[in-house]
Amino acid sequence: MSISSYGFSDSEPERSIRLVKNNPPYNAACEKCSSRHISLCNVLDADELKKFSKISTNFHKNAKQIICSEDENADHIYNIKSGAVRISKMLSDGRRQITGFLFAGDFFGLSCKDRYSYTAEAITDVSICRFPRAKIIKSFQDFPALGERAFDMTRTELESTYDQMLLLGRKTAKEKLCTFLFTMWQKSDRPGVTNKDEVPIPMSRSDIADYLGLTIETISRQFTHLHKLGLIELDGAHKVFLKNPAALSAMAEGD
Amino acid sequence: MSISSYGFSDSEPERSIRLVKNNPPYNAACEKCSSRHISLCNVLDADELKKFSKISTNFHKNAKQIICSEDENADHIYNIKSGAVRISKMLSDGRRQITGFLFAGDFFGLSCKDRYSYTAEAITDVSICRFPRAKIIKSFQDFPALGERAFDMTRTELESTYDQMLLLGRKTAKEKLCTFLFTMWQKSDRPGVTNKDEVPIPMSRSDIADYLGLTIETISRQFTHLHKLGLIELDGAHKVFLKNPAALSAMAEGD
DNA sequence: CGATGGATTGAACTGGTTCAAGTGGAGTGG
DNA sequence: CCACTCCACTTGAACCAGTTCAATCCATCG
């Protein structure tokens, strides 16, 4: 990617990948970087990558551990190498909104303020790559393509929050769950998932509820309802098979 | 602003302006640019600004006119010079979610892929500055500070969509309206608004409803309710006086 | 002055919540 | 290997915040 494009290429690979299954996997390992920093590093050549890697620290977190907290100093930027992370905000009385689930290849922490405005927690055991804020900013200077890439990903993230606002504000419980399941299905074409109907659901019902603005009971009832409609099969609480992705997608939009 | 900061300055003027009243006005005219492109151009010097201005086209839209539509080719990026604009998404059956209201100084169209993912419509008569997409991308190359500024504003916008997701998913009708009114009050410290309690509400009840994920009836009832609590005074449908901004703010967070 | 259309108010209704009672699967320890 | 515990998940039933439907109000405008 040249600097001139500034991330505004007409073709938008990561968008189409999100919408169409069986394209190159959304979260495939970076071809250049064994650490799977696909999102950020796939614009760098081998030499640049070597330099870039030096500023990072790799670490693990077990499921349920906090990676960073709301109001903490925003000193680091994180890139997920494996596992799943939830990003959430809380009201003082404990009501929670999960703003997104992140997977291998996604990054977070690139906030515009000096403190994080959200909490990031491991859903599963995760492997994470961390960059000091100051150093990655320097890297954006050293490798302009990297900054462009970050900008590009930020714009993609912003677009998807608009979709989520439409979901939260205007969709019914059934439409919300259909949207969630269809999106998870689109993202599920990655290493370790062989059956093309199978969708792993790493998060709890409580997480899904807080992501969709519903309660766990409603989530559970809607799962049962979709099962009775023959649209999904359930295998425990964390594995779903989509029997008719097209119908699910249509239902997700209210059709 | 130097390129090295890449928009990640520790101090965040535009954020604090959003949160604290009586700071330098959020939407003040750009000191360098009579056209009030404050958001984008205030990182440019006079010469750069002159060059930058050449790629833009100025035009007007009357209230209720469409500026750009969902699924239209995203050929332009827009900067609002005066007036108010609503950004919305629709479901096929007509349910609408307004993702944001934009005012003088705000820009939009930058997050879209090759097609706009939302519709922008004039709420009031507006004066707008339009940049061809390809040319503004070239400008980001010519004036790196401009690209950094755009990145910075995009991240700020992303942060505020997280707040809106918390509102849509987890707040009650009363909390939603309090949040809306308090935010409008914070933004209202601009030319033309003299009384510090006065908050102009340019949008209709229907717009507020679609922004907060409610119905017009609920909006109307909550206005009446807040009035009965003595927190606001109403002067017609488009002017509100906040009698106790602090209490309104607390109520907005559920306290 | 009547027509128009947004805003308000009232009353019935309902989708989703809340509260409460099961169910089932994974882990533990005897 | 079974019994026991734990906890996430499911299911049921009552409830209610916000919607829906239906008047009515009221400011603006030709």
Coordinates of C-alpha atoms (C1' of nucleotides) in Angstrom, one line a residue:
Chain A
M1 CA 0.0 0.0 0.0
S2 CA 1.4 3.3 -1.0
I3 CA 1.2 6.4 1.2
S4 CA -0.8 8.2 -1.5
S5 CA -3.7 5.9 -1.0
Y6 CA -3.9 6.9 2.6
G7 CA -6.0 3.9 3.2
F8 CA -8.8 5.1 0.9
S9 CA -8.5 2.4 -1.7
D10 CA -11.6 1.9 -3.8
S11 CA -11.6 -1.8 -3.2
E12 CA -12.1 -2.6 0.5
P13 CA -11.0 -6.1 1.2
E14 CA -11.9 -6.3 4.9
R15 CA -15.4 -5.0 4.2
S16 CA -16.3 -7.6 1.6
I17 CA -14.7 -10.3 3.8
R18 CA -17.1 -9.3 6.6
L19 CA -20.0 -9.7 4.3
V20 CA -19.2 -12.8 2.2
K21 CA -18.2 -16.1 3.6
N22 CA -15.4 -18.1 2.1
N23 CA -13.4 -15.1 1.0
P24 CA -9.8 -15.1 2.4
P25 CA -10.4 -15.4 6.2
Y26 CA -11.1 -12.3 8.1
N27 CA -8.6 -13.2 10.8
A28 CA -6.1 -15.2 8.9
A29 CA -2.5 -15.1 10.1
C30 CA -0.4 -12.4 8.6
E31 CA 1.7 -13.8 5.8
K32 CA 4.6 -11.7 6.8
C33 CA 4.4 -11.8 10.5
S34 CA 4.2 -15.0 12.5
S35 CA 2.8 -13.1 15.4
R36 CA -0.5 -12.6 13.6
H37 CA -0.5 -8.8 13.7
I38 CA -2.4 -9.0 10.5
S39 CA -4.4 -5.8 11.0
L40 CA -1.5 -3.5 11.5
C41 CA 1.5 -5.1 10.1
N42 CA 0.5 -6.5 6.7
V43 CA 1.4 -3.2 5.1
L44 CA 5.0 -3.5 6.2
D45 CA 7.9 -5.3 4.4
A46 CA 10.2 -7.7 6.2
D47 CA 12.7 -5.2 7.3
E48 CA 10.1 -2.7 8.6
L49 CA 8.4 -5.6 10.4
K50 CA 11.6 -6.5 12.2
K51 CA 12.0 -3.0 13.5
F52 CA 8.3 -2.7 14.3
S53 CA 8.4 -5.9 16.3
K54 CA 11.0 -4.6 18.7
I55 CA 8.6 -2.1 20.3
S56 CA 6.1 -4.7 21.2
T57 CA 5.6 -6.9 24.2
N58 CA 3.8 -10.2 24.0
F59 CA 1.8 -11.6 26.9
H60 CA -1.1 -13.9 27.8
K61 CA -4.3 -13.4 29.8
N62 CA -6.6 -16.1 31.0
A63 CA -10.3 -16.0 30.4
K64 CA -12.1 -13.4 32.5
Q65 CA -9.0 -11.4 33.2
I66 CA -9.0 -7.6 32.6
I67 CA -6.6 -6.3 29.9
C68 CA -7.3 -2.6 30.5
S69 CA -9.9 -0.6 32.4
E70 CA -12.1 2.4 31.9
D71 CA -10.4 5.5 33.3
E72 CA -7.0 3.9 33.5
N73 CA -4.1 5.7 31.8
A74 CA -4.2 4.9 28.1
D75 CA -0.5 4.0 27.9
H76 CA -0.8 1.1 25.5
I77 CA -2.3 -0.1 22.3
Y78 CA -3.2 -3.8 22.0
N79 CA -3.3 -6.2 19.1
I80 CA -5.0 -9.6 19.7
K81 CA -3.0 -12.6 18.5
S82 CA -5.4 -15.3 19.5
G83 CA -8.6 -15.6 21.6
A84 CA -11.5 -13.3 22.1
V85 CA -11.9 -10.0 23.9
R86 CA -14.9 -8.0 25.0
I87 CA -15.0 -4.2 25.1
S88 CA -17.5 -2.7 27.4
K89 CA -18.7 0.5 29.2
M90 CA -20.6 0.6 32.5
L91 CA -23.0 2.9 34.2
S92 CA -22.4 3.6 37.9
D93 CA -25.2 1.2 38.9
G94 CA -23.6 -1.7 37.0
R95 CA -25.6 -1.7 33.8
R96 CA -23.2 -2.7 31.1
Q97 CA -23.0 -2.2 27.4
I98 CA -20.6 -4.3 25.4
T99 CA -19.6 -2.2 22.4
G100 CA -17.8 -5.0 20.6
F101 CA -16.2 -8.4 20.6
L102 CA -12.6 -8.6 19.2
F103 CA -10.7 -11.5 17.8
A104 CA -7.3 -12.4 16.4
G105 CA -6.0 -9.6 14.2
D106 CA -8.2 -6.9 15.8
F107 CA -6.6 -4.1 17.8
F108 CA -7.9 -1.7 20.4
G109 CA -6.7 1.1 22.7
L110 CA -6.1 3.7 20.0
S111 CA -8.3 6.1 21.8
C112 CA -8.0 9.9 21.4
K113 CA -7.9 10.6 25.1
D114 CA -5.3 10.1 27.8
R115 CA -7.5 7.6 29.5
Y116 CA -9.3 4.5 28.2
S117 CA -13.0 5.1 27.8
Y118 CA -13.8 1.4 28.0
T119 CA -12.8 -1.8 29.7
A120 CA -11.3 -4.7 27.7
E121 CA -11.6 -8.2 29.2
A122 CA -10.5 -11.6 28.0
I123 CA -13.5 -13.9 27.1
T124 CA -11.3 -16.9 26.4
D125 CA -7.6 -17.3 27.1
V126 CA -5.9 -14.8 24.9
S127 CA -2.5 -14.0 23.5
I128 CA -1.9 -10.3 23.1
C129 CA 0.7 -8.0 21.7
R130 CA 1.1 -4.7 23.4
F131 CA 2.7 -1.5 22.1
P132 CA 3.6 1.5 24.2
R133 CA 1.4 4.4 23.0
A134 CA 4.3 6.8 22.5
K135 CA 6.3 4.2 20.5
I136 CA 3.5 3.2 18.2
I137 CA 2.9 6.9 17.5
K138 CA 6.5 7.1 16.6
S139 CA 6.0 4.0 14.4
F140 CA 3.2 5.8 12.5
Q141 CA 5.8 8.4 11.7
D142 CA 8.5 6.0 10.7
F143 CA 6.1 3.8 8.7
P144 CA 3.4 6.0 7.3
A145 CA 1.6 3.0 5.8
L146 CA 1.1 1.8 9.3
G147 CA -0.7 5.0 10.4
E148 CA -2.8 4.8 7.2
R149 CA -3.7 1.3 8.1
A150 CA -4.7 2.2 11.6
F151 CA -6.8 5.1 10.2
D152 CA -8.4 2.7 7.7
M153 CA -9.3 0.2 10.4
T154 CA -10.7 2.9 12.6
R155 CA -13.0 4.0 9.8
T156 CA -14.1 0.5 9.3
E157 CA -14.8 0.2 13.1
L158 CA -16.8 3.4 13.0
E159 CA -18.9 2.1 10.1
S160 CA -19.7 -1.0 12.1
T161 CA -20.7 1.0 15.2
Y162 CA -23.3 2.8 13.0
D163 CA -24.8 -0.6 12.2
Q164 CA -24.8 -1.6 15.8
M165 CA -26.6 1.7 16.7
L166 CA -29.3 0.8 14.2
L167 CA -29.5 -2.6 15.9
L168 CA -29.7 -1.3 19.4
G169 CA -32.1 1.5 18.7
R170 CA -34.5 -0.1 16.2
K171 CA -34.3 -3.9 15.9
T172 CA -36.5 -6.4 17.8
A173 CA -34.9 -9.1 20.0
K174 CA -35.3 -11.7 17.2
E175 CA -33.6 -9.4 14.7
K176 CA -30.9 -8.6 17.1
L177 CA -30.0 -12.2 17.7
C178 CA -30.2 -13.1 14.0
T179 CA -27.8 -10.2 13.2
F180 CA -25.4 -11.4 15.9
L181 CA -25.4 -15.0 14.7
F182 CA -25.1 -14.1 11.1
T183 CA -22.2 -11.8 11.8
M184 CA -20.5 -14.4 13.9
W185 CA -21.0 -16.9 11.1
Q186 CA -19.3 -14.5 8.6
K187 CA -16.4 -14.2 11.0
S188 CA -16.2 -17.9 11.7
D189 CA -14.3 -18.8 8.6
R190 CA -10.9 -19.1 10.3
P191 CA -8.5 -21.8 11.3
G192 CA -10.0 -24.3 13.6
V193 CA -13.5 -24.1 12.3
T194 CA -14.0 -26.8 9.7
N195 CA -17.7 -27.3 9.3
K196 CA -19.0 -24.3 7.3
D197 CA -22.3 -24.2 9.2
E198 CA -20.6 -24.3 12.6
V199 CA -20.4 -21.1 14.5
P200 CA -18.4 -21.1 17.8
I201 CA -19.9 -18.7 20.3
P202 CA -17.1 -18.1 22.9
M203 CA -19.0 -15.6 24.9
S204 CA -21.6 -16.2 27.6
R205 CA -25.4 -15.5 27.3
S206 CA -24.7 -12.5 29.6
D207 CA -22.2 -11.1 27.2
I208 CA -24.5 -11.5 24.2
A209 CA -27.3 -9.8 26.2
D210 CA -25.1 -6.9 27.1
Y211 CA -23.9 -6.6 23.5
L212 CA -27.5 -6.6 22.1
G213 CA -29.1 -4.5 24.8
L214 CA -31.3 -7.4 26.1
T215 CA -31.4 -9.7 29.1
I216 CA -30.0 -13.2 29.3
E217 CA -33.5 -14.6 29.5
T218 CA -34.5 -13.0 26.2
I219 CA -31.4 -14.3 24.6
S220 CA -32.1 -17.8 25.7
R221 CA -35.8 -17.6 24.6
Q222 CA -34.7 -16.3 21.2
F223 CA -32.2 -19.1 20.8
T224 CA -35.0 -21.6 21.5
H225 CA -37.3 -19.7 19.1
L226 CA -34.8 -19.8 16.2
H227 CA -34.2 -23.4 16.9
K228 CA -38.0 -24.1 16.7
L229 CA -38.1 -22.3 13.4
G230 CA -35.4 -24.7 12.1
L231 CA -32.9 -21.9 11.4
I232 CA -30.3 -23.1 13.9
E233 CA -29.1 -26.2 15.7
L234 CA -27.6 -25.9 19.2
D235 CA -24.8 -28.0 20.6
G236 CA -24.4 -26.8 24.2
A237 CA -24.3 -23.1 24.9
H238 CA -21.2 -22.3 22.9
K239 CA -21.7 -23.9 19.5
V240 CA -24.4 -23.1 16.9
F241 CA -25.0 -24.5 13.4
L242 CA -26.7 -22.2 10.9
K243 CA -29.1 -24.3 8.9
N244 CA -30.2 -21.4 6.7
P245 CA -27.8 -18.4 6.8
A246 CA -29.7 -16.6 4.0
A247 CA -33.0 -16.8 5.9
L248 CA -31.2 -15.7 9.1
S249 CA -29.7 -12.8 7.3
A250 CA -33.1 -11.7 5.9
M251 CA -34.6 -12.0 9.4
A252 CA -31.8 -9.9 10.7
E253 CA -32.9 -7.0 8.6
G254 CA -36.6 -7.4 9.4
D255 CA -37.6 -9.0 6.1
Chain B
M1 CA 0.6 20.4 15.1
S2 CA 3.7 18.5 14.1
I3 CA 3.5 15.3 12.2
S4 CA 5.2 13.5 15.1
S5 CA 2.2 13.8 17.3
Y6 CA 0.0 12.1 14.7
G7 CA -3.0 13.4 16.4
F8 CA -2.3 11.7 19.7
S9 CA -1.6 14.8 21.8
D10 CA -2.1 14.2 25.5
S11 CA -4.3 17.3 25.8
E12 CA -7.5 16.9 23.9
P13 CA -9.0 20.3 23.2
E14 CA -12.0 19.2 21.2
R15 CA -12.9 16.6 23.8
S16 CA -12.8 18.9 26.8
I17 CA -14.8 21.5 24.9
R18 CA -17.5 18.9 24.5
L19 CA -17.6 18.2 28.2
V20 CA -17.1 21.6 29.7
K21 CA -19.3 24.6 29.0
N22 CA -17.7 28.1 28.5
N23 CA -14.5 26.8 27.1
P24 CA -13.6 28.1 23.6
P25 CA -16.8 27.4 21.6
Y26 CA -17.0 24.0 20.1
N27 CA -18.0 25.3 16.7
A28 CA -16.2 28.7 16.6
A29 CA -15.2 30.0 13.3
C30 CA -11.7 28.9 12.2
E31 CA -9.3 31.8 12.9
K32 CA -7.5 31.1 9.7
C33 CA -10.4 30.3 7.4
S34 CA -13.4 32.5 6.9
S35 CA -15.3 29.5 5.6
R36 CA -15.4 27.9 9.1
H37 CA -13.8 24.7 8.2
I38 CA -12.5 24.7 11.8
S39 CA -12.3 20.9 12.1
L40 CA -10.1 20.2 9.3
C41 CA -8.3 23.4 8.4
N42 CA -7.1 24.7 11.6
V43 CA -3.9 22.7 11.4
L44 CA -2.9 24.5 8.2
D45 CA -1.0 27.7 7.7
A46 CA -2.3 30.5 5.5
D47 CA -0.5 29.3 2.3
E48 CA -1.6 25.7 2.8
L49 CA -5.1 26.9 3.4
K50 CA -5.2 28.8 0.2
K51 CA -4.2 25.7 -1.8
F52 CA -6.6 23.5 0.2
S53 CA -9.5 25.8 -0.5
K54 CA -9.2 25.4 -4.2
I55 CA -10.3 21.8 -4.2
S56 CA -13.5 22.6 -2.4
T57 CA -17.0 23.6 -3.6
N58 CA -19.4 25.6 -1.5
F59 CA -23.1 25.1 -1.7
H60 CA -26.4 25.5 0.2
K61 CA -29.2 23.1 1.0
N62 CA -32.5 24.1 2.4
A63 CA -34.0 22.3 5.5
K64 CA -35.2 18.8 4.7
Q65 CA -33.1 18.4 1.6
I66 CA -30.9 15.4 1.2
I67 CA -27.1 16.0 1.0
C68 CA -26.1 12.4 0.3
S69 CA -27.9 9.0 0.4
E70 CA -27.2 5.5 1.6
D71 CA -25.8 3.4 -1.2
E72 CA -24.9 6.4 -3.4
N73 CA -21.3 6.5 -4.7
A74 CA -19.2 8.1 -1.9
D75 CA -17.5 10.6 -4.2
H76 CA -17.4 13.5 -1.7
I77 CA -16.5 14.4 1.8
Y78 CA -18.5 17.2 3.4
N79 CA -17.7 19.9 5.9
I80 CA -20.6 21.8 7.5
K81 CA -20.1 25.6 7.5
S82 CA -23.4 26.5 9.2
G83 CA -26.7 24.8 10.1
A84 CA -27.5 21.3 11.3
V85 CA -27.4 17.9 9.6
R86 CA -28.7 14.5 10.6
I87 CA -27.0 11.3 9.7
S88 CA -29.3 8.2 9.6
K89 CA -29.6 4.6 8.5
M90 CA -32.8 2.8 7.6
L91 CA -34.2 -0.7 7.7
S92 CA -36.2 -1.8 4.6
D93 CA -39.5 -1.3 6.4
G94 CA -38.8 2.3 7.2
R95 CA -37.5 2.0 10.8
R96 CA -34.8 4.7 11.1
Q97 CA -31.9 5.2 13.4
I98 CA -30.2 8.6 13.5
T99 CA -26.6 8.0 14.3
G100 CA -25.7 11.6 14.9
F101 CA -26.5 15.3 14.5
L102 CA -23.7 17.4 13.0
F103 CA -23.2 21.2 13.2
A104 CA -20.9 23.9 11.9
G105 CA -17.3 22.6 11.9
D106 CA -18.2 18.9 11.7
F107 CA -17.4 16.8 8.7
F108 CA -18.8 13.5 7.3
G109 CA -18.4 11.1 4.5
L110 CA -14.9 10.1 5.4
S111 CA -15.8 6.8 7.0
C112 CA -17.6 5.4 4.0
K113 CA -16.3 2.8 1.6
D114 CA -17.1 3.3 -2.1
R115 CA -20.7 3.9 -1.2
Y116 CA -22.2 6.0 1.6
S117 CA -23.5 3.7 4.4
Y118 CA -25.9 6.4 5.7
T119 CA -28.0 9.3 4.6
A120 CA -27.2 12.9 5.4
E121 CA -30.1 15.4 5.4
A122 CA -30.3 19.1 6.3
I123 CA -32.3 19.8 9.4
T124 CA -32.1 23.5 9.0
D125 CA -30.9 25.5 6.0
V126 CA -27.2 24.6 5.8
S127 CA -24.1 25.9 4.1
I128 CA -21.7 23.2 3.2
C129 CA -18.2 22.8 1.8
R130 CA -17.7 19.7 -0.4
F131 CA -14.4 18.0 -1.3
P132 CA -14.0 15.4 -4.0
R133 CA -12.9 12.3 -2.3
A134 CA -9.9 11.7 -4.5
K135 CA -8.7 15.3 -4.0
I136 CA -8.9 15.3 -0.3
I137 CA -7.0 12.1 -0.1
K138 CA -4.3 13.8 -2.2
S139 CA -4.5 16.7 0.3
F140 CA -3.8 14.3 3.2
Q141 CA -0.7 13.5 1.3
D142 CA 0.3 17.1 0.6
F143 CA -0.6 18.2 4.1
P144 CA 0.1 15.4 6.5
A145 CA -1.2 17.4 9.4
L146 CA -4.6 17.4 7.7
G147 CA -4.7 13.6 7.6
E148 CA -3.7 13.4 11.2
R149 CA -6.4 15.8 12.1
A150 CA -9.0 13.8 10.1
F151 CA -7.8 10.6 11.9
D152 CA -8.0 12.4 15.3
M153 CA -11.6 13.5 14.6
T154 CA -12.5 10.1 13.4
R155 CA -11.3 8.6 16.7
T156 CA -13.2 11.2 18.6
E157 CA -16.3 10.3 16.7
L158 CA -15.8 6.6 17.4
E159 CA -15.5 7.3 21.1
S160 CA -18.8 9.2 21.1
T161 CA -20.5 6.3 19.3
Y162 CA -19.5 4.0 22.2
D163 CA -21.3 6.4 24.5
Q164 CA -24.3 6.4 22.3
M165 CA -24.3 2.6 22.2
L166 CA -24.4 2.6 26.0
L167 CA -27.3 5.0 25.8
L168 CA -29.3 3.0 23.2
G169 CA -28.7 -0.4 24.9
R170 CA -28.9 0.4 28.6
K171 CA -30.4 3.7 29.4
T172 CA -34.1 4.5 30.3
A173 CA -36.2 7.0 28.3
K174 CA -35.6 9.6 31.0
E175 CA -31.9 9.0 31.1
K176 CA -31.8 9.1 27.3
L177 CA -33.5 12.5 27.1
C178 CA -31.4 14.0 29.9
T179 CA -28.2 12.8 28.1
F180 CA -29.4 14.4 24.9
L181 CA -30.4 17.7 26.5
F182 CA -27.2 17.9 28.5
T183 CA -25.1 17.2 25.4
M184 CA -27.0 19.8 23.4
W185 CA -26.4 22.3 26.2
Q186 CA -22.6 21.6 26.1
K187 CA -22.6 22.2 22.4
S188 CA -24.8 25.3 22.6
D189 CA -22.1 27.7 23.6
R190 CA -21.7 29.2 20.2
P191 CA -22.5 32.4 18.4
G192 CA -26.1 33.3 18.4
V193 CA -26.9 31.7 21.8
T194 CA -26.6 34.4 24.5
N195 CA -28.5 33.1 27.5
K196 CA -26.3 30.4 29.0
D197 CA -29.3 28.3 30.1
E198 CA -30.8 28.4 26.6
V199 CA -30.5 25.3 24.4
P200 CA -31.7 25.6 20.8
I201 CA -33.2 22.3 19.6
P202 CA -33.2 22.6 15.8
M203 CA -34.4 19.0 15.2
S204 CA -38.0 17.7 15.4
R205 CA -39.4 15.3 18.1
S206 CA -39.3 12.6 15.4
D207 CA -35.6 13.2 14.9
I208 CA -34.9 13.1 18.6
A209 CA -36.9 9.9 18.9
D210 CA -35.0 8.2 16.1
Y211 CA -31.7 9.4 17.6
L212 CA -32.6 8.0 21.1
G213 CA -34.3 4.8 19.9
L214 CA -37.7 5.9 21.2
T215 CA -41.1 7.2 19.8
I216 CA -42.2 10.8 19.5
E217 CA -44.8 10.2 22.2
T218 CA -42.2 9.1 24.7
I219 CA -40.0 12.0 23.9
S220 CA -42.9 14.4 24.4
R221 CA -43.9 12.8 27.7
Q222 CA -40.4 12.9 29.0
F223 CA -40.1 16.6 28.1
T224 CA -43.3 17.2 30.1
H225 CA -41.9 15.0 32.9
L226 CA -38.6 16.9 33.1
H227 CA -40.5 20.2 33.1
K228 CA -42.7 19.0 36.0
L229 CA -39.5 18.1 37.9
G230 CA -38.4 21.7 37.4
L231 CA -35.3 20.7 35.5
I232 CA -36.2 22.4 32.3
E233 CA -38.4 25.2 30.9
L234 CA -39.9 24.9 27.4
D235 CA -40.4 27.7 25.0
G236 CA -42.1 26.1 22.0
A237 CA -40.8 22.8 20.7
H238 CA -37.4 24.1 19.7
K239 CA -36.0 26.0 22.6
V240 CA -35.3 24.6 26.1
F241 CA -33.8 26.2 29.2
L242 CA -31.8 24.1 31.5
K243 CA -32.6 25.1 35.1
N244 CA -30.2 22.7 36.7
P245 CA -27.6 21.3 34.3
A246 CA -25.8 19.4 37.1
A247 CA -28.9 17.5 38.2
L248 CA -29.7 16.8 34.5
S249 CA -26.3 15.4 34.0
A250 CA -26.5 13.2 37.1
M251 CA -29.9 11.9 35.9
A252 CA -28.4 11.2 32.5
E253 CA -26.1 8.7 34.1
G254 CA -28.8 7.1 36.2
D255 CA -27.7 8.7 39.5
Chain C
dC1 C1' -60.0 32.1 9.1
dG2 C1' -59.5 27.5 7.8
dA3 C1' -56.1 24.2 6.7
dT4 C1' -51.9 21.9 7.6
dG5 C1' -48.7 19.3 10.3
dG6 C1' -45.9 18.8 14.3
dA7 C1' -46.5 18.3 19.2
dT8 C1' -49.1 16.8 23.2
dT9 C1' -52.1 13.9 25.9
dG10 C1' -54.9 9.9 27.0
dA11 C1' -55.8 4.9 27.2
dA12 C1' -55.1 0.2 25.8
dC13 C1' -51.7 -2.9 24.7
dT14 C1' -47.3 -5.7 24.3
dG15 C1' -42.4 -7.1 23.8
dG16 C1' -39.1 -7.6 26.8
dT17 C1' -38.0 -7.5 31.8
dT18 C1' -38.2 -9.2 36.3
dC19 C1' -38.7 -12.6 39.6
dA20 C1' -38.7 -17.3 40.6
dA21 C1' -38.1 -22.1 39.8
dG22 C1' -36.0 -25.7 37.3
dT23 C1' -32.2 -28.2 34.4
dG24 C1' -27.9 -29.9 32.9
dG25 C1' -23.1 -30.3 32.4
dA26 C1' -18.4 -29.7 34.3
dG27 C1' -15.6 -30.1 38.2
dT28 C1' -14.5 -32.2 42.8
dG29 C1' -13.9 -35.3 46.2
dG30 C1' -14.9 -39.4 48.6
Chain D
dC1 C1' -17.7 -44.3 39.7
dC2 C1' -21.2 -42.0 41.9
dA3 C1' -22.8 -38.1 44.8
dC4 C1' -22.5 -33.5 45.5
dT5 C1' -21.9 -28.7 44.3
dC6 C1' -21.7 -25.0 41.5
dC7 C1' -23.1 -22.0 38.0
dA8 C1' -24.5 -20.9 33.6
dC9 C1' -28.4 -21.7 31.1
dT10 C1' -33.4 -22.5 30.3
dT11 C1' -38.3 -22.0 31.2
dG12 C1' -42.5 -20.1 33.3
dA13 C1' -45.5 -16.4 34.9
dA14 C1' -46.4 -11.8 36.4
dC15 C1' -45.3 -7.3 35.5
dC16 C1' -44.2 -2.8 33.4
dA17 C1' -41.8 0.8 30.5
dG18 C1' -42.4 2.2 26.4
dT19 C1' -45.3 1.5 22.2
dT20 C1' -49.5 1.9 19.6
dC21 C1' -53.6 3.9 18.5
dA22 C1' -56.6 7.8 18.8
dA23 C1' -57.9 12.3 20.0
dT24 C1' -56.8 17.0 20.6
dC25 C1' -53.9 21.1 20.8
dC26 C1' -51.6 24.8 18.8
dA27 C1' -48.5 27.5 15.9
dT28 C1' -47.8 28.8 11.2
dC29 C1' -49.2 30.1 6.8
dG30 C1' -51.7 31.0 2.6

